[in-house]
Structures are given as C-alpha cells and as structure tokens.
mmCIF file of C-alpha atoms and ligand atoms in Angstrom:
data_model
loop_
_atom_site.group_PDB
_atom_site.id
_atom_site.type_symbol
_atom_site.label_atom_id
_atom_site.label_comp_id
_atom_site.label_asym_id
_atom_site.label_seq_id
_atom_site.Cartn_x
_atom_site.Cartn_y
_atom_site.Cartn_z
ATOM 1 C CA UNK A 1 0.039 0.025 0.070
ATOM 2 C CA UNK A 2 2.863 2.374 0.972
ATOM 3 C CA UNK A 3 4.610 1.742 -2.230
ATOM 4 C CA UNK A 4 1.440 2.287 -4.297
ATOM 5 C CA UNK A 5 0.831 5.493 -2.364
ATOM 6 C CA UNK A 6 4.433 6.585 -3.025
ATOM 7 C CA UNK A 7 3.957 6.060 -6.764
ATOM 8 C CA UNK A 8 0.664 7.933 -6.645
ATOM 9 C CA UNK A 9 2.311 10.786 -4.704
ATOM 10 C CA UNK A 10 5.152 10.843 -6.940
ATOM 11 C CA UNK A 11 3.070 10.976 -10.283
ATOM 12 C CA UNK A 12 0.705 13.498 -8.698
ATOM 13 C CA UNK A 13 3.546 15.615 -7.537
ATOM 14 C CA UNK A 14 5.130 15.460 -10.981
ATOM 15 C CA UNK A 15 1.906 16.549 -12.592
ATOM 16 C CA UNK A 16 1.344 19.255 -9.908
ATOM 17 C CA UNK A 17 4.870 20.620 -9.917
ATOM 18 C CA UNK A 18 5.808 19.803 -13.480
ATOM 19 C CA UNK A 19 5.533 23.357 -14.603
ATOM 20 C CA UNK A 20 9.009 23.213 -15.693
ATOM 21 C CA UNK A 21 9.672 19.465 -16.332
ATOM 22 C CA UNK A 22 8.079 16.580 -18.057
ATOM 23 C CA UNK A 23 6.076 14.242 -15.849
ATOM 24 C CA UNK A 24 7.847 11.332 -17.693
ATOM 25 C CA UNK A 25 11.300 12.547 -16.885
ATOM 26 C CA UNK A 26 13.367 10.024 -14.834
ATOM 27 C CA UNK A 27 14.043 11.271 -11.335
ATOM 28 C CA UNK A 28 15.208 10.035 -8.070
ATOM 29 C CA UNK A 29 11.712 9.615 -6.538
ATOM 30 C CA UNK A 30 10.523 7.872 -9.813
ATOM 31 C CA UNK A 31 13.544 5.523 -9.667
ATOM 32 C CA UNK A 32 12.695 4.561 -5.971
ATOM 33 C CA UNK A 33 8.948 4.894 -6.204
ATOM 34 C CA UNK A 34 8.425 1.189 -5.537
ATOM 35 C CA UNK A 35 10.989 0.999 -2.780
ATOM 36 C CA UNK A 36 10.487 3.834 -0.220
ATOM 37 C CA UNK A 37 9.895 7.495 -0.014
ATOM 38 C CA UNK A 38 12.963 9.555 -0.721
ATOM 39 C CA UNK A 39 13.008 12.861 1.229
ATOM 40 C CA UNK A 40 15.054 15.662 2.404
ATOM 41 C CA UNK A 41 15.191 18.127 5.356
ATOM 42 C CA UNK A 42 14.234 21.655 4.480
ATOM 43 C CA UNK A 43 15.079 24.931 6.286
ATOM 44 C CA UNK A 44 12.628 27.824 6.267
ATOM 45 C CA UNK A 45 14.691 29.821 3.676
ATOM 46 C CA UNK A 46 14.267 26.944 1.296
ATOM 47 C CA UNK A 47 10.489 26.491 2.123
ATOM 48 C CA UNK A 48 10.148 30.125 1.228
ATOM 49 C CA UNK A 49 11.441 29.439 -2.308
ATOM 50 C CA UNK A 50 14.454 31.849 -1.966
ATOM 51 C CA UNK A 51 16.399 29.561 -4.280
ATOM 52 C CA UNK A 52 14.550 28.392 -7.359
ATOM 53 C CA UNK A 53 17.193 25.783 -8.096
ATOM 54 C CA UNK A 54 16.619 24.124 -4.648
ATOM 55 C CA UNK A 55 12.839 24.272 -5.216
ATOM 56 C CA UNK A 56 13.387 22.658 -8.680
ATOM 57 C CA UNK A 57 15.532 19.896 -7.180
ATOM 58 C CA UNK A 58 13.168 19.204 -4.172
ATOM 59 C CA UNK A 59 9.941 19.108 -6.237
ATOM 60 C CA UNK A 60 11.544 16.980 -9.002
ATOM 61 C CA UNK A 61 13.624 14.486 -7.027
ATOM 62 C CA UNK A 62 11.916 14.072 -3.575
ATOM 63 C CA UNK A 63 8.493 12.935 -2.387
ATOM 64 C CA UNK A 64 8.993 13.440 1.387
ATOM 65 C CA UNK A 65 10.218 16.293 3.522
ATOM 66 C CA UNK A 66 11.086 16.844 7.161
ATOM 67 C CA UNK A 67 11.473 20.172 9.069
ATOM 68 C CA UNK A 68 15.185 20.913 9.761
ATOM 69 C CA UNK A 69 14.510 23.340 12.598
ATOM 70 C CA UNK A 70 11.187 25.033 12.477
ATOM 71 C CA UNK A 71 9.197 22.396 14.352
ATOM 72 C CA UNK A 72 11.561 22.079 17.349
ATOM 73 C CA UNK A 73 10.255 23.130 20.664
ATOM 74 C CA UNK A 74 12.622 26.335 20.895
ATOM 75 C CA UNK A 75 11.038 27.393 17.558
ATOM 76 C CA UNK A 76 7.392 26.511 18.197
ATOM 77 C CA UNK A 77 7.048 27.565 21.801
ATOM 78 C CA UNK A 78 9.944 29.827 22.759
ATOM 79 C CA UNK A 79 8.189 30.947 25.833
ATOM 80 C CA UNK A 80 5.585 29.052 27.772
ATOM 81 C CA UNK A 81 2.157 29.450 26.126
ATOM 82 C CA UNK A 82 3.630 31.501 23.220
ATOM 83 C CA UNK A 83 3.346 29.345 20.074
ATOM 84 C CA UNK A 84 4.896 30.496 16.871
ATOM 85 C CA UNK A 85 3.607 28.526 14.013
ATOM 86 C CA UNK A 86 4.319 30.654 10.872
ATOM 87 C CA UNK A 87 7.371 28.820 9.711
ATOM 88 C CA UNK A 88 5.967 25.417 10.453
ATOM 89 C CA UNK A 89 2.659 26.297 8.666
ATOM 90 C CA UNK A 90 4.720 27.445 5.657
ATOM 91 C CA UNK A 91 6.645 24.108 5.775
ATOM 92 C CA UNK A 92 3.383 21.980 5.944
ATOM 93 C CA UNK A 93 1.796 24.115 3.215
ATOM 94 C CA UNK A 94 4.833 23.543 0.885
ATOM 95 C CA UNK A 95 4.628 19.751 1.390
ATOM 96 C CA UNK A 96 0.918 19.716 0.641
ATOM 97 C CA UNK A 97 1.412 21.968 -2.391
ATOM 98 C CA UNK A 98 3.815 19.504 -3.832
ATOM 99 C CA UNK A 99 2.019 16.292 -2.707
ATOM 100 C CA UNK A 100 4.741 15.339 -0.358
ATOM 101 C CA UNK A 101 4.900 13.025 2.607
ATOM 102 C CA UNK A 102 5.354 15.329 5.692
ATOM 103 C CA UNK A 103 7.206 14.466 8.768
ATOM 104 C CA UNK A 104 7.302 16.532 11.972
ATOM 105 C CA UNK A 105 10.639 16.845 13.712
ATOM 106 C CA UNK A 106 10.834 16.573 16.680
ATOM 107 C CA UNK A 107 8.436 16.789 19.681
ATOM 108 C CA UNK A 108 10.668 15.796 22.565
ATOM 109 C CA UNK A 109 14.397 16.544 22.440
ATOM 110 C CA UNK A 110 17.070 17.648 25.058
ATOM 111 C CA UNK A 111 18.511 19.977 22.315
ATOM 112 C CA UNK A 112 17.059 23.153 20.925
ATOM 113 C CA UNK A 113 14.753 23.010 23.935
ATOM 114 C CA UNK A 114 13.705 26.376 25.572
ATOM 115 C CA UNK A 115 15.037 26.664 29.091
ATOM 116 C CA UNK A 116 11.568 27.250 30.559
ATOM 117 C CA UNK A 117 10.422 23.765 29.548
ATOM 118 C CA UNK A 118 12.078 21.782 32.373
ATOM 119 C CA UNK A 119 13.402 24.407 34.727
ATOM 120 C CA UNK A 120 12.096 27.286 36.884
ATOM 121 C CA UNK A 121 13.474 30.870 37.018
ATOM 122 C CA UNK A 122 16.154 29.750 39.501
ATOM 123 C CA UNK A 123 17.282 27.029 37.151
ATOM 124 C CA UNK A 124 15.883 24.187 39.360
ATOM 125 C CA UNK A 125 14.127 21.282 37.651
ATOM 126 C CA UNK A 126 10.312 21.628 37.676
ATOM 127 C CA UNK A 127 8.138 18.993 39.344
ATOM 128 C CA UNK A 128 7.148 15.656 37.486
ATOM 129 C CA UNK A 129 3.545 16.938 37.458
ATOM 130 C CA UNK A 130 4.368 20.221 35.894
ATOM 131 C CA UNK A 131 6.715 18.674 33.238
ATOM 132 C CA UNK A 132 4.068 16.129 32.263
ATOM 133 C CA UNK A 133 1.545 18.934 31.851
ATOM 134 C CA UNK A 134 3.974 20.888 29.795
ATOM 135 C CA UNK A 135 4.765 17.917 27.501
ATOM 136 C CA UNK A 136 1.009 17.261 27.024
ATOM 137 C CA UNK A 137 0.422 20.854 26.178
ATOM 138 C CA UNK A 138 3.187 21.102 23.786
ATOM 139 C CA UNK A 139 2.589 17.920 22.037
ATOM 140 C CA UNK A 140 -1.242 18.165 21.884
ATOM 141 C CA UNK A 141 -1.106 21.710 20.575
ATOM 142 C CA UNK A 142 1.585 21.028 17.920
ATOM 143 C CA UNK A 143 0.282 17.530 16.777
ATOM 144 C CA UNK A 144 -3.301 18.700 16.959
ATOM 145 C CA UNK A 145 -2.635 21.724 14.721
ATOM 146 C CA UNK A 146 -1.328 19.502 11.941
ATOM 147 C CA UNK A 147 -3.820 16.542 12.372
ATOM 148 C CA UNK A 148 -4.207 14.529 9.289
ATOM 149 C CA UNK A 149 -1.596 16.790 7.550
ATOM 150 C CA UNK A 150 1.653 15.693 9.079
ATOM 151 C CA UNK A 151 1.826 11.929 8.385
ATOM 152 C CA UNK A 152 4.425 11.080 11.035
ATOM 153 C CA UNK A 153 6.317 12.488 14.022
ATOM 154 C CA UNK A 154 9.727 12.081 15.572
ATOM 155 C CA UNK A 155 8.048 11.859 18.868
ATOM 156 C CA UNK A 156 11.283 11.456 20.926
ATOM 157 C CA UNK A 157 14.792 12.186 19.506
ATOM 158 C CA UNK A 158 18.085 10.998 20.884
ATOM 159 C CA UNK A 159 17.191 9.620 24.356
ATOM 160 C CA UNK A 160 19.510 6.534 24.448
ATOM 161 C CA UNK A 161 23.355 6.599 24.668
ATOM 162 C CA UNK A 162 25.712 4.205 22.692
ATOM 163 C CA UNK A 163 26.029 1.889 25.786
ATOM 164 C CA UNK A 164 22.283 1.404 25.967
ATOM 165 C CA UNK A 165 21.778 3.725 28.991
ATOM 166 C CA UNK A 166 19.262 6.605 28.992
ATOM 167 C CA UNK A 167 20.717 10.041 28.224
ATOM 168 C CA UNK A 168 20.609 12.019 31.471
ATOM 169 C CA UNK A 169 18.430 14.720 29.979
ATOM 170 C CA UNK A 170 16.262 17.051 32.032
ATOM 171 C CA UNK A 171 13.222 14.964 30.799
ATOM 172 C CA UNK A 172 14.991 11.821 32.267
ATOM 173 C CA UNK A 173 16.164 13.514 35.556
ATOM 174 C CA UNK A 174 12.567 14.623 36.317
ATOM 175 C CA UNK A 175 10.487 11.714 34.900
ATOM 176 C CA UNK A 176 12.857 8.928 34.514
ATOM 177 C CA UNK A 177 12.229 6.459 31.579
ATOM 178 C CA UNK A 178 8.444 7.366 31.692
ATOM 179 C CA UNK A 179 9.004 10.512 29.647
ATOM 180 C CA UNK A 180 9.203 8.405 26.526
ATOM 181 C CA UNK A 181 5.796 6.407 26.774
ATOM 182 C CA UNK A 182 4.149 9.691 27.969
ATOM 183 C CA UNK A 183 5.374 11.475 24.775
ATOM 184 C CA UNK A 184 4.007 8.680 22.535
ATOM 185 C CA UNK A 185 0.748 8.521 24.439
ATOM 186 C CA UNK A 186 0.156 12.246 24.158
ATOM 187 C CA UNK A 187 1.163 12.292 20.439
ATOM 188 C CA UNK A 188 -1.295 9.438 19.735
ATOM 189 C CA UNK A 189 -4.037 11.079 21.580
ATOM 190 C CA UNK A 190 -3.582 14.337 19.554
ATOM 191 C CA UNK A 191 -3.661 12.496 16.157
ATOM 192 C CA UNK A 192 -4.704 8.776 16.311
ATOM 193 C CA UNK A 193 -3.942 8.415 12.615
ATOM 194 C CA UNK A 194 -0.376 9.795 12.596
ATOM 195 C CA UNK A 195 2.660 7.460 12.450
ATOM 196 C CA UNK A 196 5.035 7.702 15.547
ATOM 197 C CA UNK A 197 8.649 7.325 15.503
ATOM 198 C CA UNK A 198 11.657 7.134 17.888
ATOM 199 C CA UNK A 199 14.569 8.780 16.144
ATOM 200 C CA UNK A 200 18.399 8.644 17.005
ATOM 201 C CA UNK A 201 21.938 8.722 15.688
ATOM 202 C CA UNK A 202 24.553 6.022 15.913
ATOM 203 C CA UNK A 203 21.710 3.470 15.861
ATOM 204 C CA UNK A 204 24.205 0.984 14.614
ATOM 205 C CA UNK A 205 26.154 0.682 17.904
ATOM 206 C CA UNK A 206 25.241 -2.671 19.504
ATOM 207 C CA UNK A 207 24.500 -1.192 22.888
ATOM 208 C CA UNK A 208 22.112 1.463 21.551
ATOM 209 C CA UNK A 209 20.499 -1.159 19.092
ATOM 210 C CA UNK A 210 19.730 -3.443 22.054
ATOM 211 C CA UNK A 211 18.212 -0.669 24.158
ATOM 212 C CA UNK A 212 16.159 0.773 21.363
ATOM 213 C CA UNK A 213 14.805 -2.727 20.498
ATOM 214 C CA UNK A 214 13.908 -3.076 24.195
ATOM 215 C CA UNK A 215 12.233 0.368 24.271
ATOM 216 C CA UNK A 216 10.181 -0.594 21.108
ATOM 217 C CA UNK A 217 8.977 -3.803 22.832
ATOM 218 C CA UNK A 218 8.190 -1.995 26.011
ATOM 219 C CA UNK A 219 6.031 0.555 24.239
ATOM 220 C CA UNK A 220 4.287 -2.145 22.251
ATOM 221 C CA UNK A 221 3.598 -4.312 25.447
ATOM 222 C CA UNK A 222 1.938 -1.113 26.973
ATOM 223 C CA UNK A 223 -0.292 -0.881 23.878
ATOM 224 C CA UNK A 224 1.294 2.283 22.632
ATOM 225 C CA UNK A 225 1.653 3.202 19.081
ATOM 226 C CA UNK A 226 5.140 3.148 17.582
ATOM 227 C CA UNK A 227 5.423 2.685 13.802
ATOM 228 C CA UNK A 228 9.040 2.949 13.119
ATOM 229 C CA UNK A 229 12.495 3.917 14.338
ATOM 230 C CA UNK A 230 14.518 6.521 12.622
ATOM 231 C CA UNK A 231 18.236 5.644 12.053
ATOM 232 C CA UNK A 232 19.530 9.143 11.372
ATOM 233 C CA UNK A 233 22.383 7.883 9.147
ATOM 234 C CA UNK A 234 25.088 10.533 9.772
ATOM 235 C CA UNK A 235 27.954 8.499 8.526
ATOM 236 C CA UNK A 236 31.366 9.069 7.148
ATOM 237 C CA UNK A 237 33.887 7.292 4.707
ATOM 238 C CA UNK A 238 35.161 4.830 7.361
ATOM 239 C CA UNK A 239 32.354 4.310 9.697
ATOM 240 C CA UNK A 240 30.110 2.451 10.256
ATOM 241 C CA UNK A 241 30.494 -0.793 8.206
ATOM 242 C CA UNK A 242 27.669 -1.798 6.006
ATOM 243 C CA UNK A 243 27.431 -4.972 8.140
ATOM 244 C CA UNK A 244 26.993 -3.137 11.353
ATOM 245 C CA UNK A 245 24.350 -0.857 9.693
ATOM 246 C CA UNK A 246 22.489 -3.857 8.239
ATOM 247 C CA UNK A 247 22.580 -5.665 11.615
ATOM 248 C CA UNK A 248 20.616 -2.875 13.047
ATOM 249 C CA UNK A 249 18.045 -2.650 10.203
ATOM 250 C CA UNK A 250 17.386 -6.331 10.853
ATOM 251 C CA UNK A 251 17.075 -5.986 14.578
ATOM 252 C CA UNK A 252 14.707 -3.098 14.485
ATOM 253 C CA UNK A 253 12.532 -4.987 11.864
ATOM 254 C CA UNK A 254 12.595 -8.053 14.093
ATOM 255 C CA UNK A 255 11.348 -5.947 17.070
ATOM 256 C CA UNK A 256 8.165 -5.222 14.934
ATOM 257 C CA UNK A 257 8.647 -1.734 13.526
ATOM 258 C CA UNK A 258 9.510 -0.304 10.162
ATOM 259 C CA UNK A 259 12.874 1.419 9.678
ATOM 260 C CA UNK A 260 13.571 4.887 8.272
ATOM 261 C CA UNK A 261 16.844 6.410 7.345
ATOM 262 C CA UNK A 262 16.015 9.832 8.621
ATOM 263 C CA UNK A 263 19.010 12.119 8.338
ATOM 264 C CA UNK A 264 21.284 10.546 5.757
ATOM 265 C CA UNK A 265 24.506 12.191 4.872
ATOM 266 C CA UNK A 266 28.005 11.032 4.404
ATOM 267 C CA UNK A 267 30.979 13.290 5.378
ATOM 268 C CA UNK A 268 33.911 13.189 2.940
ATOM 269 C CA UNK A 269 36.275 14.774 5.453
ATOM 270 C CA UNK A 270 38.464 13.258 8.110
ATOM 271 C CA UNK A 271 36.858 12.825 11.390
ATOM 272 C CA UNK A 272 38.351 14.505 14.416
ATOM 273 C CA UNK A 273 37.602 11.493 16.386
ATOM 274 C CA UNK A 274 40.034 9.382 14.409
ATOM 275 C CA UNK A 275 43.568 10.074 15.809
ATOM 276 C CA UNK A 276 43.823 13.623 14.709
ATOM 277 C CA UNK A 277 46.840 15.357 16.324
ATOM 278 C CA UNK A 278 45.255 18.455 18.080
ATOM 279 C CA UNK A 279 48.601 19.961 18.920
ATOM 280 C CA UNK A 280 49.763 21.816 15.667
ATOM 281 C CA UNK A 281 46.641 23.981 14.855
ATOM 282 C CA UNK A 282 47.765 25.031 11.329
ATOM 283 C CA UNK A 283 48.539 21.472 9.935
ATOM 284 C CA UNK A 284 45.597 20.251 11.928
ATOM 285 C CA UNK A 285 43.203 22.650 10.058
ATOM 286 C CA UNK A 286 44.745 21.773 6.839
ATOM 287 C CA UNK A 287 44.408 18.133 7.579
ATOM 288 C CA UNK A 288 40.865 18.385 8.821
ATOM 289 C CA UNK A 289 39.652 20.657 6.106
ATOM 290 C CA UNK A 290 41.714 19.331 3.128
ATOM 291 C CA UNK A 291 39.288 19.897 0.196
ATOM 292 C CA UNK A 292 38.349 23.584 0.327
ATOM 293 C CA UNK A 293 38.761 23.875 -3.489
ATOM 294 C CA UNK A 294 36.821 20.710 -4.354
ATOM 295 C CA UNK A 295 36.990 16.930 -3.828
ATOM 296 C CA UNK A 296 39.794 15.181 -5.675
ATOM 297 C CA UNK A 297 38.486 12.692 -8.160
ATOM 298 C CA UNK A 298 39.814 9.763 -6.254
ATOM 299 C CA UNK A 299 38.032 10.774 -3.044
ATOM 300 C CA UNK A 300 34.759 11.561 -5.046
ATOM 301 C CA UNK A 301 34.906 8.105 -6.608
ATOM 302 C CA UNK A 302 35.367 6.451 -3.341
ATOM 303 C CA UNK A 303 32.563 8.569 -1.716
ATOM 304 C CA UNK A 304 30.091 7.930 -4.597
ATOM 305 C CA UNK A 305 30.936 4.102 -4.479
ATOM 306 C CA UNK A 306 30.260 4.033 -0.636
ATOM 307 C CA UNK A 307 27.042 6.022 -1.068
ATOM 308 C CA UNK A 308 25.826 3.602 -3.812
ATOM 309 C CA UNK A 309 26.629 0.626 -1.523
ATOM 310 C CA UNK A 310 24.450 2.173 1.128
ATOM 311 C CA UNK A 311 21.594 2.954 -1.230
ATOM 312 C CA UNK A 312 21.762 -0.612 -2.516
ATOM 313 C CA UNK A 313 21.634 -1.897 1.108
ATOM 314 C CA UNK A 314 18.577 0.203 1.679
ATOM 315 C CA UNK A 315 16.928 -1.061 -1.556
ATOM 316 C CA UNK A 316 17.720 -4.575 -0.627
ATOM 317 C CA UNK A 317 15.757 -3.892 2.692
ATOM 318 C CA UNK A 318 12.836 -1.964 1.019
ATOM 319 C CA UNK A 319 10.477 -4.270 2.698
ATOM 320 C CA UNK A 320 11.542 -2.940 6.108
ATOM 321 C CA UNK A 321 12.563 0.565 5.125
ATOM 322 C CA UNK A 322 9.750 3.067 4.374
ATOM 323 C CA UNK A 323 11.689 6.250 3.934
ATOM 324 C CA UNK A 324 15.270 7.495 3.214
ATOM 325 C CA UNK A 325 15.648 11.232 3.941
ATOM 326 C CA UNK A 326 18.905 13.161 3.467
ATOM 327 C CA UNK A 327 19.785 15.919 5.857
ATOM 328 C CA UNK A 328 19.759 18.730 3.426
ATOM 329 C CA UNK A 329 19.593 19.296 -0.402
ATOM 330 C CA UNK A 330 22.999 20.463 -1.595
ATOM 331 C CA UNK A 331 26.416 20.337 -0.019
ATOM 332 C CA UNK A 332 26.496 23.955 0.424
ATOM 333 C CA UNK A 333 23.690 24.058 3.006
ATOM 334 C CA UNK A 334 24.623 20.914 4.902
ATOM 335 C CA UNK A 335 25.152 21.197 8.729
ATOM 336 C CA UNK A 336 28.326 19.097 8.226
ATOM 337 C CA UNK A 337 30.126 22.231 7.018
ATOM 338 C CA UNK A 338 29.909 23.383 10.621
ATOM 339 C CA UNK A 339 29.994 20.104 12.633
ATOM 340 C CA UNK A 340 31.897 18.592 14.323
ATOM 341 C CA UNK A 341 34.469 21.485 13.167
ATOM 342 C CA UNK A 342 33.070 24.901 12.114
ATOM 343 C CA UNK A 343 33.990 26.350 8.782
ATOM 344 C CA UNK A 344 34.854 23.288 6.885
ATOM 345 C CA UNK A 345 33.989 22.495 3.233
ATOM 346 C CA UNK A 346 32.175 19.178 3.173
ATOM 347 C CA UNK A 347 30.493 17.143 0.447
ATOM 348 C CA UNK A 348 27.930 15.065 2.298
ATOM 349 C CA UNK A 349 24.673 15.166 0.207
ATOM 350 C CA UNK A 350 23.036 13.992 -3.023
ATOM 351 C CA UNK A 351 23.481 17.337 -4.901
ATOM 352 C CA UNK A 352 26.640 19.437 -5.135
ATOM 353 C CA UNK A 353 27.133 23.215 -4.644
ATOM 354 C CA UNK A 354 26.288 23.771 -8.307
ATOM 355 C CA UNK A 355 22.954 21.867 -7.777
ATOM 356 C CA UNK A 356 24.157 18.926 -9.899
ATOM 357 C CA UNK A 357 23.181 15.442 -8.880
ATOM 358 C CA UNK A 358 26.208 13.372 -7.540
ATOM 359 C CA UNK A 359 27.322 10.511 -9.961
ATOM 360 C CA UNK A 360 25.728 7.893 -7.723
ATOM 361 C CA UNK A 361 22.339 9.771 -7.877
ATOM 362 C CA UNK A 362 22.581 9.803 -11.766
ATOM 363 C CA UNK A 363 23.446 6.054 -11.686
ATOM 364 C CA UNK A 364 20.281 5.335 -9.446
ATOM 365 C CA UNK A 365 18.046 7.292 -11.764
ATOM 366 C CA UNK A 366 19.522 5.595 -14.978
ATOM 367 C CA UNK A 367 19.215 2.128 -13.276
ATOM 368 C CA UNK A 368 15.351 2.661 -13.384
ATOM 369 C CA UNK A 369 15.092 3.695 -17.093
HETATM 370 O O1 LIG B 1 17.824 30.732 14.260
HETATM 371 C C1 LIG B 1 19.110 31.268 14.846
HETATM 372 C C2 LIG B 1 19.386 32.539 14.309
HETATM 373 O O2 LIG B 1 18.419 33.505 14.785
HETATM 374 C C3 LIG B 1 20.894 32.909 14.859
HETATM 375 O O3 LIG B 1 21.206 34.371 14.305
HETATM 376 C C4 LIG B 1 21.908 31.859 14.503
HETATM 377 C C5 LIG B 1 23.232 32.294 14.990
HETATM 378 O O4 LIG B 1 23.367 31.856 16.269
HETATM 379 O O5 LIG B 1 21.440 30.662 15.025
HETATM 380 C C6 LIG B 1 20.234 30.176 14.457
HETATM 381 O O6 LIG B 1 19.910 28.932 15.064
HETATM 382 C C7 LIG B 1 20.665 27.997 14.497
HETATM 383 C C8 LIG B 1 19.675 26.865 13.962
HETATM 384 O O7 LIG B 1 20.321 25.678 13.594
HETATM 385 C C9 LIG B 1 18.861 27.384 12.837
HETATM 386 O O8 LIG B 1 19.770 27.715 11.836
HETATM 387 C C10 LIG B 1 21.433 27.251 15.726
HETATM 388 O O9 LIG B 1 22.540 28.285 16.146
HETATM 389 C C11 LIG B 1 22.168 26.018 15.248
HETATM 390 O O10 LIG B 1 22.740 25.346 16.362
HETATM 391 C C12 LIG B 1 21.131 25.033 14.757
HETATM 392 O O11 LIG B 1 21.733 23.920 14.288
HETATM 393 C C13 LIG B 1 20.890 22.766 14.024
HETATM 394 C C14 LIG B 1 21.270 21.607 14.870
HETATM 395 O O12 LIG B 1 20.338 20.572 14.603
HETATM 396 C C15 LIG B 1 21.058 21.974 16.373
HETATM 397 O O13 LIG B 1 21.520 20.864 17.080
HETATM 398 C C16 LIG B 1 21.028 22.294 12.486
HETATM 399 O O14 LIG B 1 20.532 23.445 11.635
HETATM 400 C C17 LIG B 1 20.242 21.098 12.216
HETATM 401 O O15 LIG B 1 20.584 20.557 10.944
HETATM 402 C C18 LIG B 1 20.565 19.953 13.276
HETATM 403 O O16 LIG B 1 19.802 18.909 13.008
HETATM 404 C C19 LIG B 1 19.904 17.860 13.958
HETATM 405 C C20 LIG B 1 18.591 17.170 14.014
HETATM 406 O O17 LIG B 1 17.572 18.099 14.443
HETATM 407 C C21 LIG B 1 18.641 15.888 15.061
HETATM 408 N N1 LIG B 1 19.710 15.008 14.611
HETATM 409 C C22 LIG B 1 21.075 15.652 14.600
HETATM 410 C C23 LIG B 1 20.982 16.919 13.534
HETATM 411 C C24 LIG B 1 22.288 17.453 13.452
HETATM 412 O O18 LIG B 1 22.712 18.136 14.555
#
C-alpha cells in the first residue's frame, strides 16, 4: 500500500509541480517509487522558495520532507504558552502543495529546547507533574494543529546513549524512563492516525541497538503506538561498516517496527575522532579541512561508491525501510560544514554546490530507465 501511495504521490507531484519539467522525466523519486519515500530536510529559507534551483531539485527528485529546525520546541514555543507557527505552517503548506509525505521533527528532544520547559526561574528542575503537563500541552497543541496533514512525527529524539543507558536529559532527570511512553501517548491522543517514531543517531552501535529494541518492545507491550525507528544515518567514509548498519536494520525490523533512514549524509572529510593530532593547529586545520577547493577525483569516486553501496543496502531492505531522507539538499547547505568542526567544506549530500546530482544519484536514476 505504501509503495502504491508513494507511486501515486510521485506522479501527482510530477503533474502538480511539473511546470518546468516533463512528468515522464526520470527522477530520483521515480527511480525509487516502488522502494521507499525519498526525502530531504528543508530549512525555512528553502521552504520560502528563496532559491529556485533548490525548489526545482526538491519538487523533481523528492516525495518526502522533514522540517530541519522550524518544528523544534525552541522554535514552536520559545516561551510558555507563546506558540509561533508561521514557519511550520509554511513548511506543511509547501509539502501539501507538492504532494509530499510530511514528517514533523521533533516533539521531545534535549537540544534546541527552551530553558523554561524543564526548569524554573532559578534553574531548578520543575516537578514531574508540571513537566508532564507541559509535555502534554506542547505535544497536543503541535500535533493537533497538523492533524491529518503531518503523516508522522519524531516523537522522541536521541534519548538513548551508545552503551544502551538513558541520556541524562532534563526529561529523564525529572520523569525517569517514563517520559518516553508519555510522549508517545500524548502524540497518539492528539492524532490517532499519525505515524509515531523514535529517532536517534549511531543506531548501529550494538548497545544502543539493544536498548532501542527493548524500548520498542516495552512501548508495544503497553499498547502504545510506535510505527518505526529513525536511524539518522550521519555516517562518514570509514564508519560504520555496512554489516553493522545492516545488523541494526534487521534488529529493528525483528522488533516489529519499520525502519527509516532519517538524516542521511556522508561526510567526505577526516573525522576529528580518528587520531587527529590536536597540537599543531595550522597543519591540523589543513588536515581536517583538506578539500576547500573541491573533492579530488579519487576521493569523489570512493565517496560515490560508498554512497551507492548504502543505497543498494537500503533497496535490498525496502520491505523494512519506508523512507530514506537526506539531511539537506545540496552540499553548500549541510550542517556538516559546521559540525564537528566549524568552517569546513564538506561534500555529504546528493546534490553538489552547483545543484548537480552526484554521480551515484545519476546512476540510481539511470538504473530505473
Ligand atoms: O535561528 C538562529 C538565528 O536566529 C541565529 O542568528 C543563528 C546564529 O546563532 O542561530 C540560528 O539557530 C541555529 C539553528 O540551527 C537554525 O539555523 C542554531 O544556532 C544552530 O545550532 C542550529 O543547528 C541545527 C542543529 O540541529 C542544532 O543541534 C542544525 O541546523 C540542524 O541541521 C541540526 O539537526 C539535528 C537534528 O535536528 C537531530 N539530529 C542531529 C542533527 C544535526 O545536529
């Protein structure tokens, strides 16, 4: 059914958005229409259509979108009771205008969380009762506003550590493990039809994998809705291995949920966590930001080959994977240019700084012709 819906969405969007291109034109979303949704994260500047090249890429090649920042709690409710929906409304309207699957990101997250949510004026943690009320108000107001329009929500983001322990967030400090089932309960009450997800990074770490499978089973045993887990998919040229990643896809599917690759990007740069000598700043910076003037052909070939290996892995698991979403459209607007080291020039996404599809993307499109 999902695949049929994806094909319909894809052709509808093509008809709807094909002011500038033929409906029959082979695209990324048409190449993957019978596999999974192919999506991207959008920022508000892109949603506003400030770059027609970006709009053209997004409407031609993708059939799913997720909000990069405008649906996070610091954006939606910067002060208690003061909701700001303009950017989120524009984001949802963009998705509806182009016939896209719309994901809300993210309801409960320790980051980009306004200070008032979990602490009082003196910086002390609020009571469990007050935090439960604030979570219920935030989730029911936000999910309720987009009922029937946002198809799925990242209900809880990044709550588990690589060793399988719970992140010691304010939510955990105040409510313990219970904050997670509460969040899923509130979201389901606000929109019983919406899909509900747990989303996290490094979901290929064995410790985190086991803990997330345990969490999924606990939620299901309590009769709570959880449709899928989001494996963010922020990877690099060395890590993780395909085998490790595939072991997690299988484990989550065995736990009885679908899998989504929710924030897929592959850094082409050296990782500071791999034995970088921190002492000599100048050579360090050269070594850690080596491709300012472009990616050497040899590195580009390796990067494209590894990206194709990962896409073929996802295609092999299309029965378990419902969506693959890249965390950004072109290399120039990727968060990876500023993380984990500010001011670098990275090449992590499907389209380059000149809006061209990467070679592996062209290969994927051609493979469907
Ligand atoms: O909106 C303010 C702007 O008013 C201010 O002038 C500017 C300078 O400080 O900051 C702007 O906010 C920035 C925000 O992005 C919107 O652009 C924040 O500083 C910046 O920290 C924030 O970064 C986001 C990051 O989450 C925060 O952790 C990235 O754009 C976003 O791509 C990234 O996305 C996360 C996912 O939500 C969860 N998974 C990990 C992923 C990468 O961190």
